[in-house]
PDB file of C-alpha atoms in Angstrom:
ATOM      1  CA  MET A1309      -5.358  20.671  -2.188  1.00  0.00           C
ATOM      2  CA  ALA A1310      -7.039  21.411  -5.518  1.00  0.00           C
ATOM      3  CA  LYS A1311      -5.638  24.935  -5.152  1.00  0.00           C
ATOM      4  CA  LEU A1312      -2.103  23.523  -5.180  1.00  0.00           C
ATOM      5  CA  HIS A1313      -2.668  21.653  -8.444  1.00  0.00           C
ATOM      6  CA  THR A1314      -4.181  24.723 -10.069  1.00  0.00           C
ATOM      7  CA  LEU A1315      -1.231  26.870  -8.982  1.00  0.00           C
ATOM      8  CA  ILE A1316       1.246  24.362 -10.393  1.00  0.00           C
ATOM      9  CA  GLN A1317      -0.614  24.168 -13.697  1.00  0.00           C
ATOM     10  CA  ASP A1318      -0.906  27.953 -13.959  1.00  0.00           C
ATOM     11  CA  HIS A1319       2.484  29.088 -12.648  1.00  0.00           C
ATOM     12  CA  GLY A1320       4.799  26.058 -12.598  1.00  0.00           C
ATOM     13  CA  ARG A1321       6.502  24.080  -9.864  1.00  0.00           C
ATOM     14  CA  GLN A1322       9.275  26.567  -9.066  1.00  0.00           C
ATOM     15  CA  ALA A1323       6.877  29.464  -8.558  1.00  0.00           C
ATOM     16  CA  VAL A1324       4.782  27.386  -6.165  1.00  0.00           C
ATOM     17  CA  LEU A1325       7.882  26.351  -4.213  1.00  0.00           C
ATOM     18  CA  ASP A1326       8.384  30.048  -3.424  1.00  0.00           C
ATOM     19  CA  LEU A1327       5.009  30.026  -1.664  1.00  0.00           C
ATOM     20  CA  ASP A1328       4.135  28.449   1.699  1.00  0.00           C
ATOM     21  CA  PHE A1329       3.876  24.817   0.573  1.00  0.00           C
ATOM     22  CA  ASP A1330       5.840  21.762   1.690  1.00  0.00           C
ATOM     23  CA  ARG A1331       8.492  20.837  -0.912  1.00  0.00           C
ATOM     24  CA  LYS A1332       7.698  17.093  -0.783  1.00  0.00           C
ATOM     25  CA  VAL A1333       4.022  17.787  -1.403  1.00  0.00           C
ATOM     26  CA  VAL A1334       4.754  20.182  -4.276  1.00  0.00           C
ATOM     27  CA  ASP A1335       7.179  17.734  -5.873  1.00  0.00           C
ATOM     28  CA  ALA A1336       4.661  14.879  -5.593  1.00  0.00           C
ATOM     29  CA  ALA A1337       1.860  16.978  -7.093  1.00  0.00           C
ATOM     30  CA  ALA A1338       4.072  18.354  -9.895  1.00  0.00           C
ATOM     31  CA  GLY A1339       5.424  14.901 -10.717  1.00  0.00           C
ATOM     32  CA  TYR A1340       1.906  13.500 -10.852  1.00  0.00           C
ATOM     33  CA  LEU A1341       0.586  16.289 -13.082  1.00  0.00           C
ATOM     34  CA  ALA A1342       3.544  15.912 -15.455  1.00  0.00           C
ATOM     35  CA  THR A1343       2.743  12.235 -16.109  1.00  0.00           C
ATOM     36  CA  ASP A1344       0.610  11.386 -19.127  1.00  0.00           C
ATOM     37  CA  SER A1345       0.311   7.694 -18.259  1.00  0.00           C
ATOM     38  CA  VAL A1346      -3.088   6.339 -17.243  1.00  0.00           C
ATOM     39  CA  ASP A1347      -1.829   2.889 -16.207  1.00  0.00           C
ATOM     40  CA  VAL A1348      -4.026   1.337 -13.540  1.00  0.00           C
ATOM     41  CA  GLY A1349      -3.040  -1.026 -10.734  1.00  0.00           C
ATOM     42  CA  PHE A1350      -5.227  -3.229  -8.560  1.00  0.00           C
ATOM     43  CA  LEU A1351      -5.334  -4.264  -4.901  1.00  0.00           C
ATOM     44  CA  PHE A1352      -7.666  -6.419  -2.831  1.00  0.00           C
ATOM     45  CA  SER A1353     -10.010  -4.112  -0.901  1.00  0.00           C
ATOM     46  CA  GLY A1354      -9.080  -5.657   2.441  1.00  0.00           C
ATOM     47  CA  TRP A1355      -5.847  -3.656   2.376  1.00  0.00           C
ATOM     48  CA  ALA A1356      -7.845  -0.402   2.471  1.00  0.00           C
ATOM     49  CA  TYR A1357      -8.665  -0.967   6.149  1.00  0.00           C
ATOM     50  CA  THR A1358      -5.913  -3.277   7.370  1.00  0.00           C
ATOM     51  CA  PRO A1359      -2.438  -2.168   6.232  1.00  0.00           C
ATOM     52  CA  LEU A1360       0.911  -3.883   6.684  1.00  0.00           C
ATOM     53  CA  PRO A1361       3.330  -2.683   9.371  1.00  0.00           C
ATOM     54  CA  HIS A1362       5.461   0.325   8.498  1.00  0.00           C
ATOM     55  CA  ARG A1363       8.560  -0.897  10.295  1.00  0.00           C
ATOM     56  CA  ARG A1364      10.329  -4.216  10.757  1.00  0.00           C
ATOM     57  CA  LEU A1365       9.073  -6.434  13.563  1.00  0.00           C
ATOM     58  CA  ALA A1366      10.897  -9.257  15.285  1.00  0.00           C
ATOM     59  CA  ASP A1367      11.103 -12.116  12.780  1.00  0.00           C
ATOM     60  CA  ASP A1368       8.882 -14.385  14.896  1.00  0.00           C
ATOM     61  CA  GLU A1369       6.314 -11.671  15.755  1.00  0.00           C
ATOM     62  CA  THR A1370       2.724 -11.803  14.508  1.00  0.00           C
ATOM     63  CA  TRP A1371       1.165  -8.584  13.163  1.00  0.00           C
ATOM     64  CA  SER A1372      -2.429  -7.564  13.804  1.00  0.00           C
ATOM     65  CA  VAL A1373      -4.636  -4.527  13.142  1.00  0.00           C
ATOM     66  CA  ARG A1374      -8.217  -4.152  14.351  1.00  0.00           C
ATOM     67  CA  THR A1375     -10.503  -1.346  13.132  1.00  0.00           C
ATOM     68  CA  ASP A1376     -14.228  -0.646  13.239  1.00  0.00           C
ATOM     69  CA  HIS A1377     -14.699  -2.367   9.879  1.00  0.00           C
ATOM     70  CA  ALA A1378     -12.111  -5.114   9.681  1.00  0.00           C
ATOM     71  CA  SER A1379      -9.148  -6.824  11.286  1.00  0.00           C
ATOM     72  CA  ILE A1380      -6.096  -8.639  10.018  1.00  0.00           C
ATOM     73  CA  VAL A1381      -3.599 -11.058  11.524  1.00  0.00           C
ATOM     74  CA  ILE A1382      -0.409 -11.839   9.596  1.00  0.00           C
ATOM     75  CA  GLN A1383       1.720 -14.749  10.737  1.00  0.00           C
ATOM     76  CA  PRO A1384       5.378 -14.864   9.686  1.00  0.00           C
ATOM     77  CA  GLY A1385       6.440 -17.676   7.389  1.00  0.00           C
ATOM     78  CA  ILE A1386       9.133 -20.293   7.939  1.00  0.00           C
ATOM     79  CA  TYR A1387      12.351 -20.941   6.042  1.00  0.00           C
ATOM     80  CA  VAL A1388      14.167 -24.276   6.320  1.00  0.00           C
ATOM     81  CA  PRO A1389      17.888 -23.878   5.497  1.00  0.00           C
ATOM     82  CA  ASP A1390      19.993 -26.710   4.098  1.00  0.00           C
ATOM     83  CA  GLU A1391      21.524 -27.108   7.522  1.00  0.00           C
ATOM     84  CA  GLY A1392      20.283 -26.165  10.958  1.00  0.00           C
ATOM     85  CA  LYS A1393      16.859 -25.443  12.428  1.00  0.00           C
ATOM     86  CA  HIS A1394      13.995 -23.712  10.637  1.00  0.00           C
ATOM     87  CA  VAL A1395      13.756 -19.956  11.129  1.00  0.00           C
ATOM     88  CA  SER A1396      10.979 -17.361  10.928  1.00  0.00           C
ATOM     89  CA  VAL A1397      11.426 -14.902   8.056  1.00  0.00           C
ATOM     90  CA  GLY A1398       9.172 -12.202   9.503  1.00  0.00           C
ATOM     91  CA  VAL A1399       6.060 -10.480   8.162  1.00  0.00           C
ATOM     92  CA  PRO A1400       6.310  -8.099   5.179  1.00  0.00           C
ATOM     93  CA  TYR A1401       6.580  -4.402   6.027  1.00  0.00           C
ATOM     94  CA  GLY A1402       7.250  -0.945   4.612  1.00  0.00           C
ATOM     95  CA  SER A1403       6.795   0.593   1.173  1.00  0.00           C
ATOM     96  CA  ARG A1404       8.673  -2.143  -0.733  1.00  0.00           C
ATOM     97  CA  ALA A1405       6.246  -4.829   0.457  1.00  0.00           C
ATOM     98  CA  ARG A1406       3.282  -2.690  -0.572  1.00  0.00           C
ATOM     99  CA  LEU A1407       4.716  -2.143  -4.041  1.00  0.00           C
ATOM    100  CA  ILE A1408       5.378  -5.859  -4.540  1.00  0.00           C
ATOM    101  CA  LEU A1409       1.818  -6.712  -3.481  1.00  0.00           C
ATOM    102  CA  LEU A1410       0.498  -4.089  -5.890  1.00  0.00           C
ATOM    103  CA  TYR A1411       2.597  -5.580  -8.690  1.00  0.00           C
ATOM    104  CA  LEU A1412       1.420  -9.152  -8.009  1.00  0.00           C
ATOM    105  CA  GLN A1413      -2.250  -8.244  -7.883  1.00  0.00           C
ATOM    106  CA  THR A1414      -2.075  -5.931 -10.905  1.00  0.00           C
ATOM    107  CA  GLN A1415      -0.419  -8.598 -13.038  1.00  0.00           C
ATOM    108  CA  ALA A1416      -2.984 -11.186 -11.945  1.00  0.00           C
ATOM    109  CA  MET A1417      -5.885  -8.890 -12.834  1.00  0.00           C
ATOM    110  CA  LYS A1418      -4.460  -7.706 -16.152  1.00  0.00           C
ATOM    111  CA  ASN A1419      -3.390 -11.166 -17.327  1.00  0.00           C
ATOM    112  CA  LYS A1420      -6.404 -12.940 -15.780  1.00  0.00           C
ATOM    113  CA  SER A1421      -4.070 -15.510 -14.314  1.00  0.00           C
ATOM    114  CA  ARG A1422      -2.848 -16.499 -10.854  1.00  0.00           C
ATOM    115  CA  GLU A1423       0.632 -17.230 -12.240  1.00  0.00           C
ATOM    116  CA  ILE A1424       3.011 -14.270 -12.200  1.00  0.00           C
ATOM    117  CA  GLU A1425       6.638 -13.801 -13.237  1.00  0.00           C
ATOM    118  CA  LEU A1426       8.900 -11.784 -10.970  1.00  0.00           C
ATOM    119  CA  GLY A1427      12.635 -11.614 -11.601  1.00  0.00           C
ATOM    120  CA  ALA A1428      13.465  -9.115 -14.343  1.00  0.00           C
ATOM    121  CA  CYS A1429       9.791  -8.144 -14.731  1.00  0.00           C
ATOM    122  CA  LEU A1430       9.477  -7.090 -11.095  1.00  0.00           C
ATOM    123  CA  THR A1431      12.849  -5.329 -11.194  1.00  0.00           C
ATOM    124  CA  SER A1432      11.779  -3.296 -14.219  1.00  0.00           C
ATOM    125  CA  TRP A1433       8.501  -2.357 -12.570  1.00  0.00           C
ATOM    126  CA  MET A1434      10.206  -1.347  -9.311  1.00  0.00           C
ATOM    127  CA  GLN A1435      12.459   0.984 -11.292  1.00  0.00           C
ATOM    128  CA  LYS A1436       9.322   2.464 -12.826  1.00  0.00           C
ATOM    129  CA  MET A1437       8.134   3.085  -9.264  1.00  0.00           C
ATOM    130  CA  ASN A1438      11.346   5.063  -8.530  1.00  0.00           C
ATOM    131  CA  ILE A1439      13.082   2.177  -6.711  1.00  0.00           C
ATOM    132  CA  SER A1440      16.636   1.938  -8.030  1.00  0.00           C
ATOM    133  CA  LYS A1441      18.128  -1.413  -9.040  1.00  0.00           C
ATOM    134  CA  GLY A1442      21.081  -2.765  -7.128  1.00  0.00           C
ATOM    135  CA  GLY A1443      22.528  -2.291  -3.669  1.00  0.00           C
ATOM    136  CA  LYS A1444      20.319  -2.132  -0.604  1.00  0.00           C
ATOM    137  CA  SER A1445      17.157  -1.310  -2.565  1.00  0.00           C
ATOM    138  CA  TYR A1446      17.315  -4.547  -4.527  1.00  0.00           C
ATOM    139  CA  ALA A1447      18.148  -6.555  -1.398  1.00  0.00           C
ATOM    140  CA  ASP A1448      15.104  -5.018   0.313  1.00  0.00           C
ATOM    141  CA  VAL A1449      12.896  -6.081  -2.596  1.00  0.00           C
ATOM    142  CA  ARG A1450      14.217  -9.641  -2.445  1.00  0.00           C
ATOM    143  CA  GLU A1451      13.633  -9.820   1.297  1.00  0.00           C
ATOM    144  CA  GLN A1452      10.070  -8.468   1.121  1.00  0.00           C
ATOM    145  CA  ALA A1453       9.199 -10.810  -1.762  1.00  0.00           C
ATOM    146  CA  ASP A1454      10.368 -13.719   0.380  1.00  0.00           C
ATOM    147  CA  ARG A1455       8.302 -12.563   3.365  1.00  0.00           C
ATOM    148  CA  ILE A1456       5.188 -12.180   1.199  1.00  0.00           C
ATOM    149  CA  ALA A1457       5.699 -15.639  -0.306  1.00  0.00           C
ATOM    150  CA  ARG A1458       5.731 -17.313   3.101  1.00  0.00           C
ATOM    151  CA  CYS A1459       3.331 -15.389   5.350  1.00  0.00           C
ATOM    152  CA  ARG A1460      -0.248 -16.372   6.214  1.00  0.00           C
ATOM    153  CA  LEU A1461      -3.207 -13.974   6.521  1.00  0.00           C
ATOM    154  CA  SER A1462      -6.470 -13.933   8.433  1.00  0.00           C
ATOM    155  CA  PHE A1463      -8.893 -11.202   7.333  1.00  0.00           C
ATOM    156  CA  GLN A1464     -12.111 -10.618   9.281  1.00  0.00           C
ATOM    157  CA  PHE A1465     -14.757  -8.205   7.991  1.00  0.00           C
ATOM    158  CA  LYS A1466     -17.846  -6.752   9.674  1.00  0.00           C
ATOM    159  CA  GLN A1467     -20.965  -5.411   7.976  1.00  0.00           C
ATOM    160  CA  GLY A1468     -23.897  -4.691  10.271  1.00  0.00           C
ATOM    161  CA  SER A1469     -24.637  -7.835  12.279  1.00  0.00           C
ATOM    162  CA  MET A1470     -22.731 -10.038   9.814  1.00  0.00           C
ATOM    163  CA  SER A1471     -19.047 -10.912   9.884  1.00  0.00           C
ATOM    164  CA  GLY A1472     -16.820 -13.025   7.679  1.00  0.00           C
ATOM    165  CA  LEU A1473     -13.433 -14.664   8.065  1.00  0.00           C
ATOM    166  CA  ILE A1474     -10.863 -15.397   5.351  1.00  0.00           C
ATOM    167  CA  ASN A1475      -7.806 -17.497   6.214  1.00  0.00           C
ATOM    168  CA  GLN A1476      -5.256 -17.869   3.437  1.00  0.00           C
ATOM    169  CA  HIS A1477      -1.753 -17.564   2.117  1.00  0.00           C
ATOM    170  CA  ILE A1478      -1.203 -14.865  -0.474  1.00  0.00           C
ATOM    171  CA  LEU A1479       0.698 -17.368  -2.617  1.00  0.00           C
ATOM    172  CA  ASP A1480       0.157 -21.057  -3.300  1.00  0.00           C
ATOM    173  CA  GLN A1481       3.501 -21.621  -5.004  1.00  0.00           C
ATOM    174  CA  ALA A1482       6.834 -19.918  -5.463  1.00  0.00           C
ATOM    175  CA  VAL A1483      10.005 -20.967  -7.277  1.00  0.00           C
ATOM    176  CA  PHE A1484      13.048 -19.532  -5.488  1.00  0.00           C
ATOM    177  CA  THR A1485      16.560 -18.796  -6.676  1.00  0.00           C
ATOM    178  CA  HIS A1486      19.595 -18.510  -4.416  1.00  0.00           C
ATOM    179  CA  ASP A1487      22.456 -16.082  -4.817  1.00  0.00           C
ATOM    180  CA  PRO A1488      25.703 -18.123  -4.535  1.00  0.00           C
ATOM    181  CA  GLU A1489      27.453 -15.104  -3.039  1.00  0.00           C
ATOM    182  CA  SER A1490      24.698 -14.632  -0.443  1.00  0.00           C
ATOM    183  CA  PRO A1491      23.447 -18.109   0.537  1.00  0.00           C
ATOM    184  CA  ASN A1492      20.825 -16.751   2.925  1.00  0.00           C
ATOM    185  CA  THR A1493      19.230 -14.533   0.284  1.00  0.00           C
ATOM    186  CA  ARG A1494      16.244 -16.012  -1.550  1.00  0.00           C
ATOM    187  CA  PHE A1495      14.148 -14.560  -4.332  1.00  0.00           C
ATOM    188  CA  ALA A1496      10.957 -15.912  -5.857  1.00  0.00           C
ATOM    189  CA  GLU A1497      11.267 -15.852  -9.658  1.00  0.00           C
ATOM    190  CA  THR A1498       7.747 -17.137 -10.365  1.00  0.00           C
ATOM    191  CA  VAL A1499       4.755 -17.210  -8.029  1.00  0.00           C
ATOM    192  CA  THR A1500       1.119 -18.313  -8.047  1.00  0.00           C
ATOM    193  CA  LEU A1501      -1.505 -16.438  -6.067  1.00  0.00           C
ATOM    194  CA  SER A1502      -3.583 -18.706  -3.853  1.00  0.00           C
ATOM    195  CA  GLU A1503      -6.966 -19.541  -5.355  1.00  0.00           C
ATOM    196  CA  GLY A1504      -8.819 -18.015  -2.393  1.00  0.00           C
ATOM    197  CA  TYR A1505      -6.862 -14.763  -2.514  1.00  0.00           C
ATOM    198  CA  TYR A1506      -7.226 -14.517  -6.298  1.00  0.00           C
ATOM    199  CA  GLN A1507     -10.989 -14.964  -6.110  1.00  0.00           C
ATOM    200  CA  GLN A1508     -11.306 -12.280  -3.419  1.00  0.00           C
ATOM    201  CA  LEU A1509      -9.156  -9.937  -5.506  1.00  0.00           C
ATOM    202  CA  LYS A1510     -11.393 -10.420  -8.558  1.00  0.00           C
ATOM    203  CA  LYS A1511     -14.533  -9.818  -6.503  1.00  0.00           C
ATOM    204  CA  HIS A1512     -13.270  -6.807  -4.544  1.00  0.00           C
ATOM    205  CA  PRO A1513     -10.502  -4.912  -6.409  1.00  0.00           C
ATOM    206  CA  ILE A1514      -9.446  -1.334  -5.752  1.00  0.00           C
ATOM    207  CA  PRO A1515      -8.192   0.428  -8.900  1.00  0.00           C
ATOM    208  CA  VAL A1516      -5.314   2.833  -8.264  1.00  0.00           C
ATOM    209  CA  GLU A1517      -3.194   4.963 -10.539  1.00  0.00           C
ATOM    210  CA  ASP A1518       0.414   4.002 -11.203  1.00  0.00           C
ATOM    211  CA  ALA A1519       1.364   7.651 -11.648  1.00  0.00           C
ATOM    212  CA  ALA A1520       0.101   8.430  -8.142  1.00  0.00           C
ATOM    213  CA  ILE A1521       1.812   5.486  -6.443  1.00  0.00           C
ATOM    214  CA  ARG A1522       5.095   6.334  -8.174  1.00  0.00           C
ATOM    215  CA  GLN A1523       5.228   9.785  -6.548  1.00  0.00           C
ATOM    216  CA  ILE A1524       4.678   8.439  -3.005  1.00  0.00           C
ATOM    217  CA  SER A1525       6.451   5.094  -3.436  1.00  0.00           C
ATOM    218  CA  ASN A1526       8.885   5.638  -0.536  1.00  0.00           C
ATOM    219  CA  ASN A1527       6.234   6.547   2.056  1.00  0.00           C
ATOM    220  CA  SER A1528       4.303   3.512   3.314  1.00  0.00           C
ATOM    221  CA  MET A1529       1.680   5.495   5.249  1.00  0.00           C
ATOM    222  CA  ALA A1530       1.008   7.799   2.293  1.00  0.00           C
ATOM    223  CA  ILE A1531       0.434   4.699   0.134  1.00  0.00           C
ATOM    224  CA  ASP A1532      -1.996   3.326   2.744  1.00  0.00           C
ATOM    225  CA  VAL A1533      -3.900   6.610   2.978  1.00  0.00           C
ATOM    226  CA  TYR A1534      -4.131   6.940  -0.814  1.00  0.00           C
ATOM    227  CA  ILE A1535      -5.491   3.378  -1.139  1.00  0.00           C
ATOM    228  CA  TRP A1536      -8.024   4.015   1.635  1.00  0.00           C
ATOM    229  CA  LEU A1537      -9.240   7.231   0.000  1.00  0.00           C
ATOM    230  CA  ALA A1538      -9.391   5.576  -3.428  1.00  0.00           C
ATOM    231  CA  TYR A1539     -11.644   2.917  -1.920  1.00  0.00           C
ATOM    232  CA  ARG A1540     -13.889   5.098   0.231  1.00  0.00           C
ATOM    233  CA  LEU A1541     -14.438   8.528  -1.293  1.00  0.00           C
ATOM    234  CA  HIS A1542     -16.241   7.643  -4.508  1.00  0.00           C
ATOM    235  CA  ALA A1543     -18.660   5.348  -2.617  1.00  0.00           C
ATOM    236  CA  LEU A1544     -19.830   8.019  -0.161  1.00  0.00           C
ATOM    237  CA  ASN A1545     -23.267   9.615  -0.396  1.00  0.00           C
ATOM    238  CA  GLN A1546     -22.639  12.299   2.218  1.00  0.00           C
ATOM    239  CA  PRO A1547     -19.807  13.808   4.283  1.00  0.00           C
ATOM    240  CA  THR A1548     -18.449  11.292   6.779  1.00  0.00           C
ATOM    241  CA  LYS A1549     -16.609  12.100  10.015  1.00  0.00           C
ATOM    242  CA  ILE A1550     -13.531  10.049  10.940  1.00  0.00           C
ATOM    243  CA  THR A1551     -12.134  10.599  14.447  1.00  0.00           C
ATOM    244  CA  TRP A1552      -8.480  10.652  15.398  1.00  0.00           C
ATOM    245  CA  LYS A1553      -9.131   7.536  17.484  1.00  0.00           C
ATOM    246  CA  SER A1554     -10.335   5.627  14.410  1.00  0.00           C
ATOM    247  CA  LEU A1555      -7.472   6.916  12.277  1.00  0.00           C
ATOM    248  CA  HIS A1556      -4.977   5.900  14.955  1.00  0.00           C
ATOM    249  CA  LEU A1557      -6.428   2.381  15.129  1.00  0.00           C
ATOM    250  CA  GLN A1558      -6.183   1.932  11.377  1.00  0.00           C
ATOM    251  CA  PHE A1559      -2.950   3.676  10.446  1.00  0.00           C
ATOM    252  CA  GLY A1560      -1.101   4.277  13.696  1.00  0.00           C
ATOM    253  CA  SER A1561       0.109   0.906  14.938  1.00  0.00           C
ATOM    254  CA  GLY A1562       3.600   1.537  16.232  1.00  0.00           C
ATOM    255  CA  TYR A1563       2.768   5.120  17.240  1.00  0.00           C
ATOM    256  CA  GLY A1564       2.013   5.013  20.957  1.00  0.00           C
ATOM    257  CA  ARG A1565       1.413   8.744  21.387  1.00  0.00           C
ATOM    258  CA  LEU A1566      -1.531  10.212  19.532  1.00  0.00           C
ATOM    259  CA  ASP A1567       0.193  13.569  18.987  1.00  0.00           C
ATOM    260  CA  ASN A1568       3.126  11.846  17.263  1.00  0.00           C
ATOM    261  CA  PHE A1569       0.712   9.931  15.067  1.00  0.00           C
ATOM    262  CA  LYS A1570      -1.272  13.069  14.165  1.00  0.00           C
ATOM    263  CA  LEU A1571       1.831  14.782  12.818  1.00  0.00           C
ATOM    264  CA  ARG A1572       2.859  11.775  10.727  1.00  0.00           C
ATOM    265  CA  PHE A1573      -0.677  11.189   9.462  1.00  0.00           C
ATOM    266  CA  LYS A1574      -1.146  14.815   8.379  1.00  0.00           C
ATOM    267  CA  GLU A1575       2.119  14.653   6.433  1.00  0.00           C
ATOM    268  CA  SER A1576       1.065  11.389   4.770  1.00  0.00           C
ATOM    269  CA  LEU A1577      -2.433  12.694   4.041  1.00  0.00           C
ATOM    270  CA  ALA A1578      -0.961  15.767   2.328  1.00  0.00           C
ATOM    271  CA  LEU A1579       1.164  13.512   0.097  1.00  0.00           C
ATOM    272  CA  ALA A1580      -1.815  11.278  -0.726  1.00  0.00           C
ATOM    273  CA  LEU A1581      -3.922  14.312  -1.648  1.00  0.00           C
ATOM    274  CA  ALA A1582      -1.069  15.646  -3.789  1.00  0.00           C
ATOM    275  CA  VAL A1583      -1.567  12.660  -6.120  1.00  0.00           C
ATOM    276  CA  TYR A1584      -5.367  12.517  -5.812  1.00  0.00           C
ATOM    277  CA  PRO A1585      -6.504  15.981  -6.998  1.00  0.00           C
ATOM    278  CA  ASP A1586     -10.240  15.220  -6.879  1.00  0.00           C
ATOM    279  CA  ALA A1587     -10.199  14.060  -3.249  1.00  0.00           C
ATOM    280  CA  SER A1588     -12.202  16.333  -0.928  1.00  0.00           C
ATOM    281  CA  ILE A1589     -11.083  16.179   2.714  1.00  0.00           C
ATOM    282  CA  SER A1590     -11.736  18.602   5.565  1.00  0.00           C
ATOM    283  CA  ASP A1591      -9.278  18.798   8.450  1.00  0.00           C
ATOM    284  CA  GLU A1592     -11.129  19.208  11.766  1.00  0.00           C
ATOM    285  CA  GLN A1593     -10.148  19.213  15.430  1.00  0.00           C
ATOM    286  CA  PHE A1594     -11.799  15.828  16.043  1.00  0.00           C
ATOM    287  CA  GLY A1595     -10.176  14.263  12.979  1.00  0.00           C
ATOM    288  CA  ILE A1596     -11.118  14.609   9.309  1.00  0.00           C
ATOM    289  CA  VAL A1597     -14.252  14.700   7.167  1.00  0.00           C
ATOM    290  CA  LEU A1598     -14.418  12.622   3.994  1.00  0.00           C
ATOM    291  CA  ASN A1599     -16.555  14.167   1.268  1.00  0.00           C
ATOM    292  CA  PRO A1600     -17.976  12.339  -1.777  1.00  0.00           C
ATOM    293  CA  SER A1601     -15.358  12.568  -4.529  1.00  0.00           C
ATOM    294  CA  ARG A1602     -14.604  11.196  -7.958  1.00  0.00           C
ATOM    295  CA  PRO A1603     -12.394   8.086  -8.009  1.00  0.00           C
ATOM    296  CA  PRO A1604      -8.704   8.908  -8.556  1.00  0.00           C
ATOM    297  CA  ILE A1605      -8.338   7.364 -11.999  1.00  0.00           C
ATOM    298  CA  ALA A1606     -11.123   9.588 -13.386  1.00  0.00           C
ATOM    299  CA  PHE A1607      -8.899  12.692 -13.124  1.00  0.00           C
ATOM    300  CA  LYS A1608      -6.682  11.626 -15.999  1.00  0.00           C
ATOM    301  CA  ALA A1609      -9.394   9.807 -17.944  1.00  0.00           C
ATOM    302  CA  LYS A1610     -11.843  12.709 -18.297  1.00  0.00           C
TER     303      LYS A1610
END
């Protein structure tokens, strides 16, 4: 993938598009290289191994992912309307939920505070991430913010013979507003990260580059792969083999057939590598090989 970035820098985006490269990958790489910003975001490291669902589940369905290193269970939250029975709001999913989580955790780390403003601040940041304001996009953001505010997580981690369990909400508090024209639509204007989640975030953050996330902001699997690589590659001491079975367990929930997953994963991996120029990955028949690499934010900071 380093070859692609060199070609773009030497000959320009249009010249590279005339070669045998995927347009989405070229556009992501060119957009990344054209950005001077070195803004950094932060995520709790648990998300590197246990991502959110890519697609909407039934509102009362629990989500779980189990890998060789960790597992997660996400229970949907409950909403009590002014009239009628309580209803499940469903677990967060897709790229919008990932971007909101990134925003919340980044603000908490940068401001050294669990209390975070959403509203206009979140809207402005989502526009920065190439998510347009208004219409369905804004409604999606409101819905995912509501799901995040109400869900409950159980993370379990394994290291050798030791294992640990973390049960928590992402948020302790949220102040909601209601749209008079859409009574069932709720949006948290201010939120407070739970103390347990905030402490884990401070102890185990993953730094990621805003410029990279912006170019892949509409592809939830590409975001997951980028975060995973940002967490793993710089910590490696030697090449590490990852089988298709392991990749399927971690990233492929919802993809029953392995061949369907392989195609989607390779596309997402190419996008992740387009915005992580220093990542060194080998594509093999059994899966992929991760090679020790510089962390992603070092590329712009050198």
